[in-house]
Amino acid sequence: MKLEALPSIDGNYQLQSYDKTRDSFSWEQVEKEFSWHRTGRINMAYEAIDRHAEGALKDKIALHYRDNNRSESYTFEEMRQLSNRAGHLLRSTAQVQKGERVFIFMPRSPELYGLFLGALKLGAIVGPLFEAFMEGAVVDRLEDSSARVLITTKELLPRVPVAKLAALDTIVIVGDMPDETYEGVNMISYNAAIQEAPSELQIEWVDREDGMIIHYTSGSTGKPKGVLHVHNAMIQHYVTGKWVLDLNENDTYWCTADPGWVTGTSYGIFAPWLNGATNVVVGGRFKPEDWYKTIEDFNVTVWYSAPTAFRMLMGAGNDIIQQFDLKSLRHILSVGEPLNPEVIRWGKQVFQMRIHDTWWMTETGAMLICNYPCLEMRVGSMGKPLPGIEATIVDDNGVELPANQMGNLAIKRGWPSMMREIWNRPEKYDSYFTANDWYVSGDSAYKDEEGYFWFQGRVDDVIMTSGERVGPFEVESKLVEHPAVAEAGVIGKPDAIRGEIIKAFIALRTGYEASDELIEDIRQHVKKGLAAHAAPREIEFKDKLPKTRSGKIMRRVLKAWELDLPTGDLSTMED
Ligand code: WTA
């Protein structure tokens, strides 16, 4: 689906020429911009906040925070102090040490950001959990990471089965204290302890290869896996923030993602602050009016969001836009799903600028293939690889394919923000790489003669719904826990707004009859057990599901049924 090429966009962008920069690029050169290159004192939180607080940006706003009840702004110096206090609190009450996992399970708030940075300042590995997770999702992640410290709220604590979590010994509660107590578990009140915590903190300097953050993400099989990133990733967060987001110290930047997902940390915390930008964080649910009002009220200049959100805004109509003054905006970007050409055209019409697509994933830690502001845009293409990144298309044997042939999108191992570990599963980590050191992404794509990459789909069964990545196995496992469900197979079904929706095929146990009530009950079961976004929007009952002789549900066949496509090779299917 090749569409018209569009001329490059006017503007004074930091990356002036993609080709020239690529020719002369080296990661070492970027590294030299960090003082740790000389001092050896490395810590992401220091680079993102303290460095600015010690310099000219001291009194500049680092964070604008807003939700239904609060509206607060913090300068870099105030963020330095807030995170120092939070670090003290974690050190003195929970004895948090380098390398320990500190999980954060709470809605967005200034406290979340302070604690996040405070934990990093102690050298801890932060594990952010999306606030909508229910018990099943929380347990899997806390157990696998053997987290000792959890930061949460009274409202979310009931979703944490504390007694089941052997490693957990300290819970920090932000806000009102709950009534529950647990044997052997220290319950700390953030609100009480933060008052006494001093605002100066001895930062734990780390090695650039020390662990910094774990994001759990889904594959097509097995439980979610813990993707570990290290402090070294800051090199790439910084340079992509500078060249792709085009951030500088005069920008007010808004990333709409929650820090429970990788976009909300790499580009909701690290990239903007490493570049000294003012960061806007908005809590609460999506409402078109509120979104435009956020841009107007804070004079947002650079905006990073996702195709589903743009499609929803598009669906809300252009009249709403007329009510707001959006002239501060100068650059808009998108990630997480294919960006439809019609969305780009809509963006051009209503914002007078093109939305720039960026491609990357949890495992890659930062952007890899992008539409740079300085690059001529091929609408519908993800763009070209970042300088310093080698990308290609390989076949299933890891052999590189020529231009215009569809295959597996692969990246040469060794970029700064690459994941360093799948927590507890070294063999899984190795399985991502070919013998020639290509990281195989799980996406299919092709590259054209001019080096632009075109996304075609997922190779595996991973579902992208509303920009959120959902593993079918996790949903199927939750479904079969329901008393009525004998077997379940889950697929992504194309959807005009959400990219894909989750559809479940279910074979019922004997004695159960299909009904609307049962459908609703099964949906609620997933909603309450896993997360609302993981609950199937559609459920269809079948007498029997297609399975291999070894008993694996054949999702490929379910998908073919759903989309009226040929089912392909059925030789492994049971009779
Ligand atoms: C998909 C989100 C098309 C892709 C940062 C990838 C995209 C998965 C794009 C990673 C894009 C991401 N165009 N598809 N520009 N960006 N994807 O780990 O399938 O939540 O493998 O990371 O999202 O999702 P994840």
PDB file of N, CA and C in Angstrom, residues 53-87:
ATOM      1  N   ALA A  53      18.768  20.337  37.931  1.00  0.00           N
ATOM      2  CA  ALA A  53      18.534  21.105  39.160  1.00  0.00           C
ATOM      3  C   ALA A  53      19.806  21.799  39.625  1.00  0.00           C
ATOM      4  N   GLU A  54      20.954  21.256  39.233  1.00  0.00           N
ATOM      5  CA  GLU A  54      22.234  21.856  39.611  1.00  0.00           C
ATOM      6  C   GLU A  54      22.657  22.942  38.630  1.00  0.00           C
ATOM      7  N   GLY A  55      21.900  23.098  37.567  1.00  0.00           N
ATOM      8  CA  GLY A  55      22.320  24.048  36.534  1.00  0.00           C
ATOM      9  C   GLY A  55      21.269  25.097  36.236  1.00  0.00           C
ATOM     10  N   ALA A  56      21.281  25.550  34.997  1.00  0.00           N
ATOM     11  CA  ALA A  56      20.447  26.685  34.600  1.00  0.00           C
ATOM     12  C   ALA A  56      18.959  26.373  34.648  1.00  0.00           C
ATOM     13  N   LEU A  57      18.590  25.092  34.615  1.00  0.00           N
ATOM     14  CA  LEU A  57      17.163  24.741  34.569  1.00  0.00           C
ATOM     15  C   LEU A  57      16.547  24.532  35.950  1.00  0.00           C
ATOM     16  N   LYS A  58      17.341  24.832  36.978  1.00  0.00           N
ATOM     17  CA  LYS A  58      16.909  24.601  38.363  1.00  0.00           C
ATOM     18  C   LYS A  58      15.446  24.974  38.635  1.00  0.00           C
ATOM     19  N   ASP A  59      15.064  26.178  38.236  1.00  0.00           N
ATOM     20  CA  ASP A  59      13.724  26.669  38.566  1.00  0.00           C
ATOM     21  C   ASP A  59      12.730  26.511  37.418  1.00  0.00           C
ATOM     22  N   LYS A  60      13.135  25.787  36.409  1.00  0.00           N
ATOM     23  CA  LYS A  60      12.225  25.520  35.299  1.00  0.00           C
ATOM     24  C   LYS A  60      11.251  24.407  35.707  1.00  0.00           C
ATOM     25  N   ILE A  61      10.022  24.474  35.173  1.00  0.00           N
ATOM     26  CA  ILE A  61       9.050  23.422  35.497  1.00  0.00           C
ATOM     27  C   ILE A  61       9.482  22.106  34.844  1.00  0.00           C
ATOM     28  N   ALA A  62       9.634  21.069  35.679  1.00  0.00           N
ATOM     29  CA  ALA A  62       9.938  19.733  35.162  1.00  0.00           C
ATOM     30  C   ALA A  62       8.653  18.962  34.924  1.00  0.00           C
ATOM     31  N   LEU A  63       7.667  19.143  35.826  1.00  0.00           N
ATOM     32  CA  LEU A  63       6.436  18.351  35.755  1.00  0.00           C
ATOM     33  C   LEU A  63       5.203  19.215  35.971  1.00  0.00           C
ATOM     34  N   HIS A  64       4.295  19.158  35.009  1.00  0.00           N
ATOM     35  CA  HIS A  64       2.921  19.643  35.225  1.00  0.00           C
ATOM     36  C   HIS A  64       2.075  18.407  35.433  1.00  0.00           C
ATOM     37  N   TYR A  65       1.433  18.303  36.576  1.00  0.00           N
ATOM     38  CA  TYR A  65       0.567  17.148  36.814  1.00  0.00           C
ATOM     39  C   TYR A  65      -0.882  17.596  36.963  1.00  0.00           C
ATOM     40  N   ARG A  66      -1.794  16.857  36.326  1.00  0.00           N
ATOM     41  CA  ARG A  66      -3.214  17.194  36.486  1.00  0.00           C
ATOM     42  C   ARG A  66      -4.106  15.952  36.437  1.00  0.00           C
ATOM     43  N   ASP A  67      -5.059  15.898  37.367  1.00  0.00           N
ATOM     44  CA  ASP A  67      -6.164  14.944  37.233  1.00  0.00           C
ATOM     45  C   ASP A  67      -7.423  15.645  37.730  1.00  0.00           C
ATOM     46  N   ASN A  68      -8.494  14.864  37.980  1.00  0.00           N
ATOM     47  CA  ASN A  68      -9.761  15.508  38.358  1.00  0.00           C
ATOM     48  C   ASN A  68      -9.682  16.299  39.656  1.00  0.00           C
ATOM     49  N   ASN A  69      -8.754  15.909  40.533  1.00  0.00           N
ATOM     50  CA  ASN A  69      -8.701  16.554  41.840  1.00  0.00           C
ATOM     51  C   ASN A  69      -7.481  17.428  42.066  1.00  0.00           C
ATOM     52  N   ARG A  70      -6.469  17.242  41.253  1.00  0.00           N
ATOM     53  CA  ARG A  70      -5.203  17.939  41.552  1.00  0.00           C
ATOM     54  C   ARG A  70      -4.671  18.637  40.319  1.00  0.00           C
ATOM     55  N   SER A  71      -3.974  19.722  40.566  1.00  0.00           N
ATOM     56  CA  SER A  71      -3.254  20.393  39.501  1.00  0.00           C
ATOM     57  C   SER A  71      -2.014  20.998  40.147  1.00  0.00           C
ATOM     58  N   GLU A  72      -0.849  20.439  39.840  1.00  0.00           N
ATOM     59  CA  GLU A  72       0.377  20.839  40.537  1.00  0.00           C
ATOM     60  C   GLU A  72       1.539  20.904  39.561  1.00  0.00           C
ATOM     61  N   SER A  73       2.470  21.794  39.853  1.00  0.00           N
ATOM     62  CA  SER A  73       3.674  21.876  39.031  1.00  0.00           C
ATOM     63  C   SER A  73       4.908  21.792  39.916  1.00  0.00           C
ATOM     64  N   TYR A  74       5.943  21.161  39.407  1.00  0.00           N
ATOM     65  CA  TYR A  74       7.185  20.975  40.152  1.00  0.00           C
ATOM     66  C   TYR A  74       8.358  21.413  39.281  1.00  0.00           C
ATOM     67  N   THR A  75       9.266  22.204  39.870  1.00  0.00           N
ATOM     68  CA  THR A  75      10.480  22.559  39.141  1.00  0.00           C
ATOM     69  C   THR A  75      11.460  21.382  39.202  1.00  0.00           C
ATOM     70  N   PHE A  76      12.533  21.473  38.402  1.00  0.00           N
ATOM     71  CA  PHE A  76      13.551  20.426  38.485  1.00  0.00           C
ATOM     72  C   PHE A  76      14.102  20.319  39.908  1.00  0.00           C
ATOM     73  N   GLU A  77      14.315  21.473  40.575  1.00  0.00           N
ATOM     74  CA  GLU A  77      14.812  21.426  41.946  1.00  0.00           C
ATOM     75  C   GLU A  77      13.791  20.752  42.868  1.00  0.00           C
ATOM     76  N   GLU A  78      12.518  21.044  42.667  1.00  0.00           N
ATOM     77  CA  GLU A  78      11.496  20.390  43.506  1.00  0.00           C
ATOM     78  C   GLU A  78      11.396  18.888  43.224  1.00  0.00           C
ATOM     79  N   MET A  79      11.560  18.508  41.977  1.00  0.00           N
ATOM     80  CA  MET A  79      11.566  17.067  41.660  1.00  0.00           C
ATOM     81  C   MET A  79      12.800  16.393  42.260  1.00  0.00           C
ATOM     82  N   ARG A  80      13.918  17.124  42.251  1.00  0.00           N
ATOM     83  CA  ARG A  80      15.134  16.566  42.870  1.00  0.00           C
ATOM     84  C   ARG A  80      14.871  16.274  44.346  1.00  0.00           C
ATOM     85  N   GLN A  81      14.257  17.258  45.015  1.00  0.00           N
ATOM     86  CA  GLN A  81      14.017  17.089  46.445  1.00  0.00           C
ATOM     87  C   GLN A  81      12.952  16.016  46.717  1.00  0.00           C
ATOM     88  N   LEU A  82      11.905  16.026  45.908  1.00  0.00           N
ATOM     89  CA  LEU A  82      10.837  15.031  46.093  1.00  0.00           C
ATOM     90  C   LEU A  82      11.390  13.607  45.932  1.00  0.00           C
ATOM     91  N   SER A  83      12.214  13.423  44.901  1.00  0.00           N
ATOM     92  CA  SER A  83      12.758  12.075  44.676  1.00  0.00           C
ATOM     93  C   SER A  83      13.818  11.732  45.719  1.00  0.00           C
ATOM     94  N   ASN A  84      14.557  12.739  46.203  1.00  0.00           N
ATOM     95  CA  ASN A  84      15.507  12.467  47.288  1.00  0.00           C
ATOM     96  C   ASN A  84      14.770  11.996  48.541  1.00  0.00           C
ATOM     97  N   ARG A  85      13.694  12.702  48.857  1.00  0.00           N
ATOM     98  CA  ARG A  85      12.904  12.302  50.039  1.00  0.00           C
ATOM     99  C   ARG A  85      12.366  10.888  49.868  1.00  0.00           C
ATOM    100  N   ALA A  86      11.837  10.624  48.684  1.00  0.00           N
ATOM    101  CA  ALA A  86      11.278   9.287  48.426  1.00  0.00           C
ATOM    102  C   ALA A  86      12.378   8.232  48.539  1.00  0.00           C
ATOM    103  N   GLY A  87      13.575   8.567  48.044  1.00  0.00           N
ATOM    104  CA  GLY A  87      14.708   7.649  48.145  1.00  0.00           C
ATOM    105  C   GLY A  87      15.049   7.367  49.611  1.00  0.00           C
TER     106      GLY A  87
END
